Amino acid sequence: MGIIKAVNLIFDYIKRDEEEQIEEVDRAIDGLNLDIQEGSFVAILGHNGSGKSTFAKQVNGLLIPTEGTVLISGMDTRDENHIWDVRRTAGMVFQNPDNQIIGNVVEEDVGFGPENMGVPTEEIWKRVDESLEAVGMTAYRLKSPGKLSGGQKQRVAIAGVMAMKPKCIILDEPTAMLDPNGRKEVIRTVQELNRREHITVLLITHYMEEVVGADRVVVMDEGKMVMDGTPREIFSRVKELKEYRLDVPQVTELAFELRQAGLPLSKGILTMYELLGELVPYLKEQIRSQGE
Amino acid sequence: MSIRAVNLTHIYGQGTAFEQYALKNVNFEIQDGEFIGLIGHTGSGKSTLIQHLNGLLKATSGELYYNGENIYAHGYDMKGLRSKVGLVFQYPEHQLFEADVFSDVCFGPKNLNLSQGEIESRAKEALNLVGLDESFYKQSPFELSGGQKRRVAIAGVLAMKPDVLILDEPTAGLDPKGRDEILGQIEKLHREQGLTIILVSHSMEDMARYADRLIVMNKGEKMFDDTPRNVFRHYKELEAMGLAAPQITYIVQALRKEGIPVEEDLITVEEARDAILRLIGK
């Protein structure tokens, strides 16, 4: 069984009027079944309102299922005795770096989580060291978080989660407010954590380029899982993605357009190197035969 | 009709230990009806710059002319300037506050001493321009989708009837379709209403598609000011500034390196596709 398991998950946002009568029910997740293997890097795509952030909040027990079950390392999120263990297992990083930093000094911010968990002081410092090292922010440990760039702040937020030693980290659009450099920084950090520390990563994003390196891509629409596969499988279905209001990376789109025009290219090309590897020999051959 | 900056300089914390140039001798002229893309990494001075354009910040030194008039001259009508140069901040939906969409859009013009009839007709026109029909008027702005909220916020600025519309990352946090919708609306306002647009964005792909001219800021200085095509030729310098060119630029450069004779300045998927197909006679 995977580290995160959702079984027939349903979640309704219930709006009540002043007399606590139910006024409106909005089904955000509608019968989701998902099993995520420990150590994998899973990206979740879906347009605004598709239910992906609601799902993220289910994973660390910020929201509790209306129906169905969410199991984190086998623990039911509905079981109040386990809620802290659930949150310790699955740490969360949000979109806005400014909303999740509380310390006046970077090292203090990173130590906040383990301190709250009652970790002994010596162990806290050890974890702060390790976490800052893991996100490449050791040089900034005595700086004020206010003076950092957006990408650096997000890396501090990730270090703060790491210091709680979670098995799994959920990132809800962690790069939406960052510039291209900051975006690269954060994604590279997350990929490293997954590869080196074998932390399970659940990345929610709107940027298709960030998904290319994932082990698995899940597409959500109307609270349901509508596509599930490797990035290559998913991005070879360009038309379907567009129907779900999503996009493909420019490289994939160019390859798709050229394929449509009859060029012999593989389906679901993801990187520039793949495209060039197929396109360059073909073009050279064509140009040579034109010359003859 | 234009916006002209002459040696525009802004220093934060002047005279303190934290003194920092946010803008350093910036010069440019923006003509009526242009679609300008403004790029630069976080802290490059672009947000500081746009806040000068409608007088929210005053330059430490240098001048700013709007339609030939120095906005720092004594007695200049700043309020008039702010209604002519509309600024849509990042995450503008956080500034929605009224009980329904229509009232929210009416708020701006209400402060202009207009008749009730004029206020309402402006709000209707503005909502129409961003593609929200009457079915939205009585809805609470807080129950709309992210893209819809953002359109309500933009309508609130349009209801002031600005000549220039400045948007600070209007697509941040929206899904790809939402991004296309907002940018499509902005493009339409530019084309049909002749609005001057100044768009701040981190998406080089969007810049390549929509902007006529790019202004690139780095460390408070203007580094490039040219068509997107010409600016993206400097992709290596852009990278050194923490920016990038569209993915297509990199593909085209790599093809040329392999000796494939495609034009150097292709910046969109469509352009690259057509150039490659032309090359092989399709």
Coordinates of C-alpha atoms in Angstrom, one line a residue:
Chain A
M1 CA 0.0 0.0 0.0
G2 CA 1.1 3.5 -0.8
I3 CA 2.0 6.3 1.6
I4 CA -1.0 8.3 0.5
K5 CA -4.2 6.5 -0.3
A6 CA -7.6 8.0 -1.1
V7 CA -10.5 5.6 -1.3
N8 CA -13.8 6.8 -2.8
L9 CA -13.0 10.2 -1.5
I10 CA -15.8 12.8 -1.5
F11 CA -15.5 16.3 -0.1
D12 CA -18.3 18.9 0.0
Y13 CA -17.8 22.6 0.9
I14 CA -21.0 23.3 2.8
K15 CA -22.3 26.9 3.0
R16 CA -24.6 27.7 5.8
D17 CA -26.9 30.7 6.3
E18 CA -27.2 32.6 9.6
E19 CA -29.4 30.0 11.1
E20 CA -26.9 27.3 10.4
Q21 CA -29.2 25.8 7.7
I22 CA -27.4 24.4 4.7
E23 CA -27.7 26.9 1.9
E24 CA -25.4 25.4 -0.7
V25 CA -23.3 22.3 -1.2
D26 CA -20.4 22.5 -3.5
R27 CA -18.8 19.1 -4.3
A28 CA -15.0 19.8 -4.6
I29 CA -13.9 16.1 -4.7
D30 CA -16.2 13.6 -6.3
G31 CA -15.2 9.9 -5.7
L32 CA -11.4 10.1 -6.0
N33 CA -9.3 6.9 -5.8
L34 CA -5.6 7.4 -5.7
D35 CA -2.7 5.4 -4.4
I36 CA 0.7 7.1 -4.2
Q37 CA 3.9 5.0 -3.7
E38 CA 6.4 6.0 -1.1
G39 CA 9.4 7.8 -2.6
S40 CA 7.7 8.8 -5.8
F41 CA 7.4 12.3 -7.4
V42 CA 3.8 12.9 -8.4
A43 CA 2.5 16.0 -10.1
I44 CA -1.1 17.0 -9.9
L45 CA -2.5 19.2 -12.7
G46 CA -5.9 20.7 -13.1
H47 CA -7.5 24.0 -13.8
N48 CA -8.6 26.5 -11.1
G49 CA -11.4 24.8 -9.2
S50 CA -10.7 21.3 -10.3
G51 CA -10.2 20.1 -6.7
K52 CA -6.5 19.7 -6.5
S53 CA -5.8 22.1 -3.6
T54 CA -8.8 20.6 -1.7
F55 CA -7.1 17.2 -2.2
A56 CA -3.8 18.6 -0.9
K57 CA -5.5 19.8 2.2
Q58 CA -7.0 16.3 2.7
V59 CA -3.5 14.8 2.7
N60 CA -2.4 16.5 5.9
G61 CA -5.7 16.5 7.6
L62 CA -6.5 20.2 7.2
L63 CA -9.7 19.0 5.7
I64 CA -11.5 15.8 6.6
P65 CA -13.4 13.7 4.1
T66 CA -17.2 14.1 3.8
E67 CA -17.3 10.5 2.6
G68 CA -14.7 7.9 1.8
T69 CA -11.3 7.6 3.4
V70 CA -7.8 9.1 3.2
L71 CA -5.0 7.0 4.6
I72 CA -1.5 8.5 5.3
S73 CA 1.0 5.7 6.0
G74 CA -2.1 3.6 6.9
M75 CA -3.5 6.2 9.4
D76 CA -7.0 7.4 8.8
T77 CA -7.1 11.3 8.7
R78 CA -10.5 11.1 10.4
D79 CA -8.9 9.5 13.5
E80 CA -8.3 12.4 15.9
N81 CA -5.7 10.4 17.9
H82 CA -3.5 10.4 14.8
I83 CA -3.9 13.8 13.4
W84 CA -0.5 15.0 14.6
D85 CA 1.2 11.9 13.3
V86 CA -0.5 12.5 9.9
R87 CA 0.7 16.1 9.9
R88 CA 4.2 15.0 10.8
T89 CA 4.2 12.5 8.0
A90 CA 2.9 14.8 5.4
G91 CA 4.2 18.4 5.5
M92 CA 2.8 21.2 3.4
V93 CA 4.3 24.2 1.5
F94 CA 1.9 26.8 0.3
Q95 CA 1.9 29.3 -2.6
N96 CA 2.7 32.6 -0.9
P97 CA 6.2 32.6 0.7
D98 CA 5.3 35.6 2.8
N99 CA 2.4 33.9 4.6
Q100 CA 4.4 31.0 6.0
I101 CA 7.5 32.5 7.4
I102 CA 7.3 33.5 11.1
G103 CA 10.8 33.7 12.4
N104 CA 12.9 36.8 12.5
V105 CA 16.0 34.9 11.5
V106 CA 16.1 32.0 9.0
E107 CA 17.4 29.4 11.4
E108 CA 14.7 30.3 14.0
D109 CA 12.0 29.9 11.3
V110 CA 13.3 26.5 10.3
G111 CA 13.5 25.4 14.0
F112 CA 10.0 26.4 14.7
G113 CA 8.3 23.2 13.6
P114 CA 10.5 20.7 15.5
E115 CA 10.4 23.0 18.6
N116 CA 6.7 22.8 18.6
M117 CA 6.9 19.0 18.4
G118 CA 9.0 18.9 21.6
V119 CA 12.2 17.8 19.9
P120 CA 15.2 18.2 22.3
T121 CA 17.3 21.4 21.6
E122 CA 20.4 19.6 20.4
E123 CA 18.4 17.6 17.9
I124 CA 16.6 20.8 16.7
W125 CA 19.9 22.4 15.8
K126 CA 21.0 19.2 14.1
R127 CA 17.8 19.2 12.0
V128 CA 18.1 22.9 11.2
D129 CA 21.6 22.3 9.9
E130 CA 20.5 19.4 7.8
S131 CA 17.4 21.0 6.4
L132 CA 19.2 24.2 5.4
E133 CA 21.9 22.1 3.8
A134 CA 19.3 20.1 1.9
V135 CA 17.7 23.2 0.4
G136 CA 21.1 24.9 -0.2
M137 CA 20.4 27.8 2.2
T138 CA 23.1 27.3 4.9
A139 CA 24.8 30.6 3.9
Y140 CA 21.6 32.5 4.9
R141 CA 20.9 30.9 8.3
L142 CA 21.5 34.1 10.2
K143 CA 19.8 36.4 7.7
S144 CA 16.4 38.0 8.1
P145 CA 13.8 36.2 6.0
G146 CA 12.4 39.6 4.9
K147 CA 15.6 40.2 3.0
L148 CA 15.4 37.1 0.9
S149 CA 14.1 36.7 -2.6
G150 CA 10.8 34.8 -3.3
G151 CA 12.6 31.6 -4.3
Q152 CA 14.9 31.7 -1.3
K153 CA 11.9 32.3 1.0
Q154 CA 10.2 29.2 -0.5
R155 CA 13.3 27.2 0.1
V156 CA 13.3 28.3 3.7
A157 CA 9.7 27.3 4.0
I158 CA 10.6 23.9 2.5
A159 CA 13.5 23.6 5.0
G160 CA 11.0 24.3 7.8
V161 CA 8.9 21.4 6.7
M162 CA 11.9 19.2 6.2
A163 CA 13.0 19.9 9.8
M164 CA 9.9 18.0 11.0
K165 CA 11.2 15.0 9.1
P166 CA 8.1 14.2 7.1
K167 CA 8.0 11.2 4.8
C168 CA 6.0 13.2 2.3
I169 CA 5.9 16.8 1.2
I170 CA 3.0 18.5 -0.5
L171 CA 3.6 21.7 -2.5
D172 CA 0.5 23.7 -3.5
E173 CA 1.6 25.9 -6.4
P174 CA 4.9 26.8 -4.7
T175 CA 6.2 28.7 -7.7
A176 CA 3.1 30.7 -8.7
M177 CA 4.4 34.0 -7.3
L178 CA 8.1 33.6 -8.3
D179 CA 10.2 34.8 -11.2
P180 CA 11.8 32.3 -13.6
N181 CA 15.0 32.0 -11.5
G182 CA 13.1 31.5 -8.3
R183 CA 10.9 28.9 -10.0
K184 CA 13.9 26.9 -11.2
E185 CA 15.5 27.1 -7.7
V186 CA 12.4 25.7 -6.0
I187 CA 11.8 22.9 -8.4
R188 CA 15.4 21.9 -8.4
T189 CA 15.4 21.8 -4.6
V190 CA 12.3 19.6 -4.6
Q191 CA 13.7 17.2 -7.1
E192 CA 16.9 16.9 -5.1
L193 CA 14.9 16.1 -1.9
N194 CA 13.0 13.4 -3.8
R195 CA 16.1 11.9 -5.3
R196 CA 18.5 12.1 -2.4
E197 CA 16.3 11.9 0.7
H198 CA 13.6 9.7 -0.9
I199 CA 10.9 12.0 0.3
T200 CA 7.6 11.5 -1.5
V201 CA 6.7 14.6 -3.4
L202 CA 3.2 15.8 -4.3
L203 CA 3.5 18.8 -6.5
I204 CA 0.5 20.9 -7.5
T205 CA 1.3 23.3 -10.3
H206 CA 0.0 25.2 -13.4
Y207 CA 3.4 25.2 -15.0
M208 CA 3.8 22.3 -17.4
E209 CA 7.6 22.6 -17.6
E210 CA 7.7 21.7 -13.9
V211 CA 6.0 18.4 -14.4
V212 CA 8.3 16.9 -17.0
G213 CA 10.6 15.4 -14.5
A214 CA 7.9 13.7 -12.4
D215 CA 7.4 9.9 -12.1
R216 CA 3.7 10.3 -12.5
V217 CA 1.2 12.9 -13.5
V218 CA -2.4 13.0 -12.4
V219 CA -4.9 15.3 -14.0
M220 CA -8.0 16.4 -12.1
D221 CA -11.2 17.8 -13.4
E222 CA -14.4 18.5 -11.5
G223 CA -13.1 16.7 -8.5
K224 CA -12.3 13.5 -10.3
M225 CA -9.1 12.0 -11.6
V226 CA -9.4 12.1 -15.4
M227 CA -5.8 11.3 -16.6
D228 CA -3.1 9.3 -14.9
G229 CA 0.3 8.3 -16.4
T230 CA 3.9 9.2 -16.9
P231 CA 4.6 12.7 -18.2
R232 CA 5.2 11.2 -21.7
E233 CA 1.9 9.5 -21.7
I234 CA 0.0 12.5 -20.5
F235 CA 1.7 15.0 -22.8
S236 CA 1.2 12.9 -25.8
R237 CA -2.6 13.6 -25.4
V238 CA -2.4 17.3 -26.3
K239 CA -6.0 17.7 -27.4
E240 CA -7.4 16.1 -24.3
L241 CA -5.2 18.3 -22.0
K242 CA -6.6 21.4 -23.8
E243 CA -10.1 20.2 -23.1
Y244 CA -9.3 20.2 -19.4
R245 CA -8.1 23.8 -19.8
L246 CA -4.5 22.8 -19.6
D247 CA -1.5 23.3 -21.8
V248 CA 1.6 21.5 -22.8
P249 CA 5.3 22.8 -22.7
Q250 CA 6.2 24.7 -25.9
V251 CA 8.6 21.9 -26.9
T252 CA 5.8 19.3 -26.8
E253 CA 3.5 21.7 -28.6
L254 CA 6.0 22.3 -31.5
A255 CA 6.6 18.5 -31.8
F256 CA 2.8 17.9 -31.8
E257 CA 2.3 20.6 -34.5
L258 CA 5.1 19.2 -36.7
R259 CA 3.8 15.6 -36.2
Q260 CA 0.3 16.8 -37.3
A261 CA 2.0 18.3 -40.4
G262 CA 3.3 14.8 -41.2
L263 CA 6.8 14.8 -39.8
P264 CA 8.0 11.5 -38.4
L265 CA 8.4 12.5 -34.7
S266 CA 7.5 10.4 -31.6
K267 CA 4.4 11.1 -29.6
G268 CA 4.8 13.0 -26.3
I269 CA 8.2 14.6 -26.8
L270 CA 9.1 16.3 -23.5
T271 CA 12.5 17.9 -23.7
M272 CA 14.4 20.0 -26.2
Y273 CA 17.1 17.2 -26.4
E274 CA 14.5 14.7 -27.5
L275 CA 13.1 17.0 -30.1
L276 CA 16.5 17.9 -31.5
G277 CA 17.5 14.2 -31.4
E278 CA 14.7 13.4 -33.8
L279 CA 14.3 16.6 -35.7
V280 CA 17.9 17.4 -36.6
P281 CA 18.7 14.1 -38.5
Y282 CA 15.4 14.3 -40.3
L283 CA 15.8 17.9 -41.4
K284 CA 19.4 17.3 -42.5
E285 CA 18.3 14.3 -44.6
Q286 CA 15.5 16.4 -46.2
I287 CA 17.8 19.3 -46.9
R288 CA 20.4 16.9 -48.5
S289 CA 17.8 15.3 -50.7
Q290 CA 16.5 18.7 -51.8
G291 CA 20.0 19.6 -52.8
E292 CA 20.4 16.5 -55.1
Chain B
M1 CA 0.0 61.7 -26.2
S2 CA 2.7 59.9 -24.4
I3 CA 4.4 59.0 -21.2
R4 CA 8.0 60.2 -21.1
A5 CA 10.5 59.4 -18.3
V6 CA 13.7 61.5 -18.1
N7 CA 16.5 60.4 -15.9
L8 CA 13.9 58.9 -13.5
T9 CA 15.7 57.9 -10.3
H10 CA 14.2 56.5 -7.1
I11 CA 16.2 55.9 -4.0
Y12 CA 14.7 53.9 -1.1
G13 CA 15.9 54.9 2.4
Q14 CA 18.1 57.8 1.2
G15 CA 20.6 58.9 3.8
T16 CA 20.3 55.7 5.8
A17 CA 22.4 52.6 5.9
F18 CA 19.8 50.8 3.7
E19 CA 20.0 53.3 0.9
Q20 CA 19.3 51.6 -2.3
Y21 CA 18.7 52.6 -5.9
A22 CA 15.4 51.2 -7.0
L23 CA 15.5 53.2 -10.2
K24 CA 18.6 54.7 -11.7
N25 CA 18.4 57.2 -14.6
V26 CA 15.6 55.5 -16.5
N27 CA 14.7 57.1 -19.8
F28 CA 11.9 56.1 -22.2
E29 CA 9.0 57.3 -24.1
I30 CA 5.8 55.3 -24.5
Q31 CA 3.4 56.4 -27.3
D32 CA -0.3 56.2 -27.4
G33 CA -1.7 52.8 -28.3
E34 CA 1.5 50.8 -27.7
F35 CA 1.5 47.3 -26.0
I36 CA 4.5 47.3 -23.8
G37 CA 5.9 44.3 -21.9
L38 CA 7.9 45.1 -18.8
I39 CA 10.2 42.4 -17.6
G40 CA 12.8 42.0 -14.9
H41 CA 13.4 39.6 -12.0
T42 CA 12.1 40.2 -8.5
G43 CA 13.7 43.4 -7.2
S44 CA 14.7 44.7 -10.6
G45 CA 12.7 47.9 -10.1
K46 CA 9.7 47.2 -12.3
S47 CA 7.1 47.5 -9.6
T48 CA 8.7 50.7 -8.4
L49 CA 8.6 52.0 -12.0
I50 CA 4.9 51.3 -12.6
Q51 CA 4.0 53.0 -9.4
H52 CA 5.7 56.2 -10.7
L53 CA 3.7 56.1 -13.8
N54 CA 0.5 57.0 -12.1
G55 CA 2.1 59.1 -9.4
L56 CA 1.8 56.7 -6.4
L57 CA 5.5 57.1 -5.9
K58 CA 7.5 60.3 -6.5
A59 CA 10.9 60.1 -8.1
T60 CA 13.9 61.1 -6.0
S61 CA 15.2 62.9 -9.1
G62 CA 14.4 63.1 -12.8
E63 CA 11.1 64.0 -14.5
L64 CA 8.0 62.3 -15.7
Y65 CA 5.8 63.8 -18.4
Y66 CA 2.3 62.7 -19.2
N67 CA 1.0 64.1 -22.5
G68 CA 3.8 66.7 -22.4
E69 CA 3.0 67.9 -18.9
N70 CA 5.5 67.5 -16.0
I71 CA 3.6 65.6 -13.4
Y72 CA 5.9 66.9 -10.7
A73 CA 5.1 70.5 -11.5
H74 CA 3.4 72.5 -8.8
G75 CA -0.4 72.2 -8.9
Y76 CA -0.4 69.2 -11.4
D77 CA -3.7 67.3 -11.2
M78 CA -2.6 64.0 -9.7
K79 CA -6.1 62.8 -9.3
G80 CA -6.7 63.3 -13.0
L81 CA -3.6 61.4 -13.8
R82 CA -4.6 58.5 -11.7
S83 CA -7.9 58.2 -13.5
K84 CA -6.1 58.3 -16.9
V85 CA -3.4 55.9 -16.0
G86 CA -5.1 52.8 -14.4
L87 CA -3.1 50.4 -12.4
V88 CA -4.1 46.8 -11.8
F89 CA -2.0 45.5 -8.9
Q90 CA -0.9 41.9 -8.4
Y91 CA -3.7 39.7 -7.1
P92 CA -6.2 42.5 -7.7
E93 CA -9.0 40.2 -6.5
H94 CA -7.8 40.8 -2.9
Q95 CA -9.1 44.4 -3.3
L96 CA -12.6 43.4 -4.1
F97 CA -14.9 44.3 -1.2
E98 CA -18.4 45.1 -2.3
A99 CA -21.4 42.8 -1.8
D100 CA -22.0 42.3 -5.5
V101 CA -20.0 42.5 -8.7
F102 CA -21.8 45.5 -10.1
S103 CA -21.4 47.7 -6.9
D104 CA -17.7 46.8 -6.9
V105 CA -17.2 48.1 -10.4
C106 CA -19.2 51.2 -9.6
F107 CA -17.0 52.1 -6.7
G108 CA -14.3 53.9 -8.8
P109 CA -16.5 56.1 -10.9
K110 CA -18.7 56.9 -7.9
N111 CA -15.7 58.9 -6.5
L112 CA -15.5 60.9 -9.7
N113 CA -18.6 63.0 -9.0
L114 CA -20.5 61.5 -11.9
S115 CA -24.3 61.2 -12.2
Q116 CA -25.8 57.8 -11.1
G117 CA -26.7 57.1 -14.7
E118 CA -23.2 57.7 -16.0
I119 CA -21.7 55.6 -13.1
E120 CA -24.0 52.7 -14.1
S121 CA -23.4 53.0 -17.8
R122 CA -19.6 53.0 -17.2
A123 CA -19.8 49.9 -15.0
K124 CA -21.9 48.1 -17.6
E125 CA -19.5 49.0 -20.3
A126 CA -16.5 48.0 -18.3
L127 CA -18.0 44.6 -17.4
N128 CA -18.9 44.1 -21.0
L129 CA -15.3 44.8 -22.0
V130 CA -14.0 42.1 -19.7
G131 CA -16.6 39.6 -21.0
L132 CA -18.9 39.4 -17.9
D133 CA -22.6 39.6 -18.8
E134 CA -25.6 40.6 -16.7
S135 CA -25.9 37.2 -15.0
F136 CA -22.8 38.2 -13.0
Y137 CA -24.0 41.6 -11.8
K138 CA -25.7 40.5 -8.6
Q139 CA -23.3 37.7 -7.7
S140 CA -20.9 38.1 -4.8
P141 CA -17.4 38.7 -6.2
F142 CA -16.1 36.2 -3.6
E143 CA -18.0 33.3 -5.1
L144 CA -16.5 33.6 -8.6
S145 CA -13.5 31.7 -10.0
G146 CA -10.0 33.1 -9.8
G147 CA -10.1 34.3 -13.4
Q148 CA -13.5 35.8 -13.1
K149 CA -12.6 37.7 -9.9
R150 CA -9.6 39.1 -11.7
R151 CA -11.8 40.3 -14.5
V152 CA -14.1 42.1 -12.1
A153 CA -11.0 43.8 -10.6
I154 CA -9.9 44.9 -14.1
A155 CA -13.4 46.1 -14.9
G156 CA -13.2 48.3 -11.8
V157 CA -10.2 50.0 -13.2
L158 CA -11.7 50.2 -16.7
A159 CA -14.7 52.0 -15.4
M160 CA -12.5 54.9 -14.6
K161 CA -12.0 55.2 -18.4
P162 CA -8.2 55.2 -18.4
D163 CA -6.1 55.9 -21.5
V164 CA -3.3 53.7 -20.2
L165 CA -3.8 50.4 -18.4
I166 CA -0.9 49.0 -16.4
L167 CA -1.2 45.4 -15.2
D168 CA 1.2 43.9 -12.7
E169 CA 1.3 40.1 -13.4
P170 CA -2.4 39.8 -14.2
T171 CA -2.1 36.0 -14.8
A172 CA -0.2 34.9 -11.6
G173 CA -1.8 31.8 -10.1
L174 CA -4.3 31.3 -13.0
D175 CA -4.6 28.0 -15.0
P176 CA -3.4 28.1 -18.6
K177 CA -6.9 28.7 -20.0
G178 CA -7.5 31.5 -17.4
R179 CA -4.2 33.0 -18.5
D180 CA -5.3 33.0 -22.1
E181 CA -8.7 34.4 -21.3
I182 CA -7.3 37.4 -19.4
L183 CA -4.6 38.1 -21.9
G184 CA -7.0 37.7 -24.7
Q185 CA -9.3 40.4 -23.1
I186 CA -6.4 42.7 -22.6
E187 CA -5.3 42.3 -26.2
K188 CA -8.9 43.0 -27.3
L189 CA -9.0 46.2 -25.2
H190 CA -5.7 47.2 -26.8
R191 CA -7.0 46.5 -30.3
E192 CA -10.6 47.7 -30.1
Q193 CA -10.4 50.5 -27.6
G194 CA -6.9 51.7 -28.5
L195 CA -5.8 51.5 -24.9
T196 CA -2.1 51.8 -24.2
I197 CA -1.1 48.6 -22.3
I198 CA 1.9 48.1 -20.0
L199 CA 2.0 44.5 -19.0
V200 CA 4.3 43.2 -16.3
S201 CA 4.9 39.4 -16.6
H202 CA 7.4 36.7 -15.9
S203 CA 6.1 34.6 -18.9
M204 CA 8.4 35.2 -21.8
E205 CA 6.0 33.1 -23.9
D206 CA 3.2 35.5 -23.3
M207 CA 5.4 38.5 -24.0
A208 CA 6.5 37.0 -27.3
R209 CA 2.8 36.6 -28.2
Y210 CA 1.3 39.9 -27.1
A211 CA 3.8 42.7 -26.7
D212 CA 5.0 45.1 -29.5
R213 CA 7.9 46.3 -27.4
L214 CA 9.7 45.0 -24.4
I215 CA 11.4 47.1 -21.7
V216 CA 13.8 45.0 -19.6
M217 CA 14.8 46.2 -16.1
N218 CA 17.8 45.0 -14.1
K219 CA 19.0 46.4 -10.8
G220 CA 17.0 49.6 -11.3
E221 CA 18.3 50.3 -14.8
K222 CA 16.8 49.9 -18.2
M223 CA 18.8 47.2 -20.0
F224 CA 16.9 46.7 -23.2
D225 CA 14.1 48.5 -25.0
D226 CA 13.2 46.9 -28.3
T227 CA 10.8 44.5 -30.1
P228 CA 10.5 41.1 -28.3
R229 CA 12.2 39.6 -31.3
N230 CA 15.3 41.7 -30.9
V231 CA 15.3 41.5 -27.1
F232 CA 15.2 37.7 -27.1
R233 CA 18.3 37.6 -29.4
H234 CA 20.1 38.6 -26.2
Y235 CA 18.9 35.4 -24.4
K236 CA 22.3 34.9 -22.8
E237 CA 22.4 38.3 -21.3
L238 CA 18.7 37.8 -20.2
E239 CA 19.8 34.7 -18.3
A240 CA 22.6 36.5 -16.6
M241 CA 19.8 38.8 -15.3
G242 CA 17.8 35.9 -13.9
L243 CA 15.4 36.0 -16.9
A244 CA 15.0 33.7 -19.9
A245 CA 13.8 33.7 -23.5
P246 CA 10.8 31.6 -24.6
Q247 CA 11.6 27.9 -25.0
I248 CA 11.2 28.3 -28.7
T249 CA 14.2 30.7 -28.9
Y250 CA 16.4 27.9 -27.4
I251 CA 15.1 25.3 -29.9
V252 CA 15.8 27.7 -32.8
Q253 CA 19.3 28.5 -31.5
A254 CA 20.1 24.8 -31.1
L255 CA 18.8 24.0 -34.6
R256 CA 21.0 26.8 -36.1
K257 CA 24.0 25.4 -34.2
E258 CA 23.4 22.1 -35.9
G259 CA 23.6 23.9 -39.2
I260 CA 19.8 23.9 -39.9
P261 CA 19.2 27.2 -41.7
V262 CA 16.1 28.5 -39.8
E263 CA 15.7 32.3 -39.1
E264 CA 17.3 33.3 -35.8
D265 CA 14.5 35.5 -34.4
L266 CA 11.5 33.1 -34.2
I267 CA 9.8 33.4 -30.9
T268 CA 6.5 31.6 -31.1
V269 CA 5.4 28.0 -31.7
E270 CA 3.6 28.9 -34.8
E271 CA 6.5 30.8 -36.3
A272 CA 8.9 28.0 -35.6
R273 CA 6.5 25.4 -37.1
D274 CA 6.0 27.4 -40.2
A275 CA 9.8 28.1 -40.6
I276 CA 10.6 24.4 -40.3
L277 CA 7.8 23.3 -42.7
R278 CA 9.0 26.0 -45.2
L279 CA 12.5 24.6 -45.0
I280 CA 11.4 21.2 -46.2
G281 CA 9.0 22.5 -48.7
K282 CA 5.8 21.6 -47.0

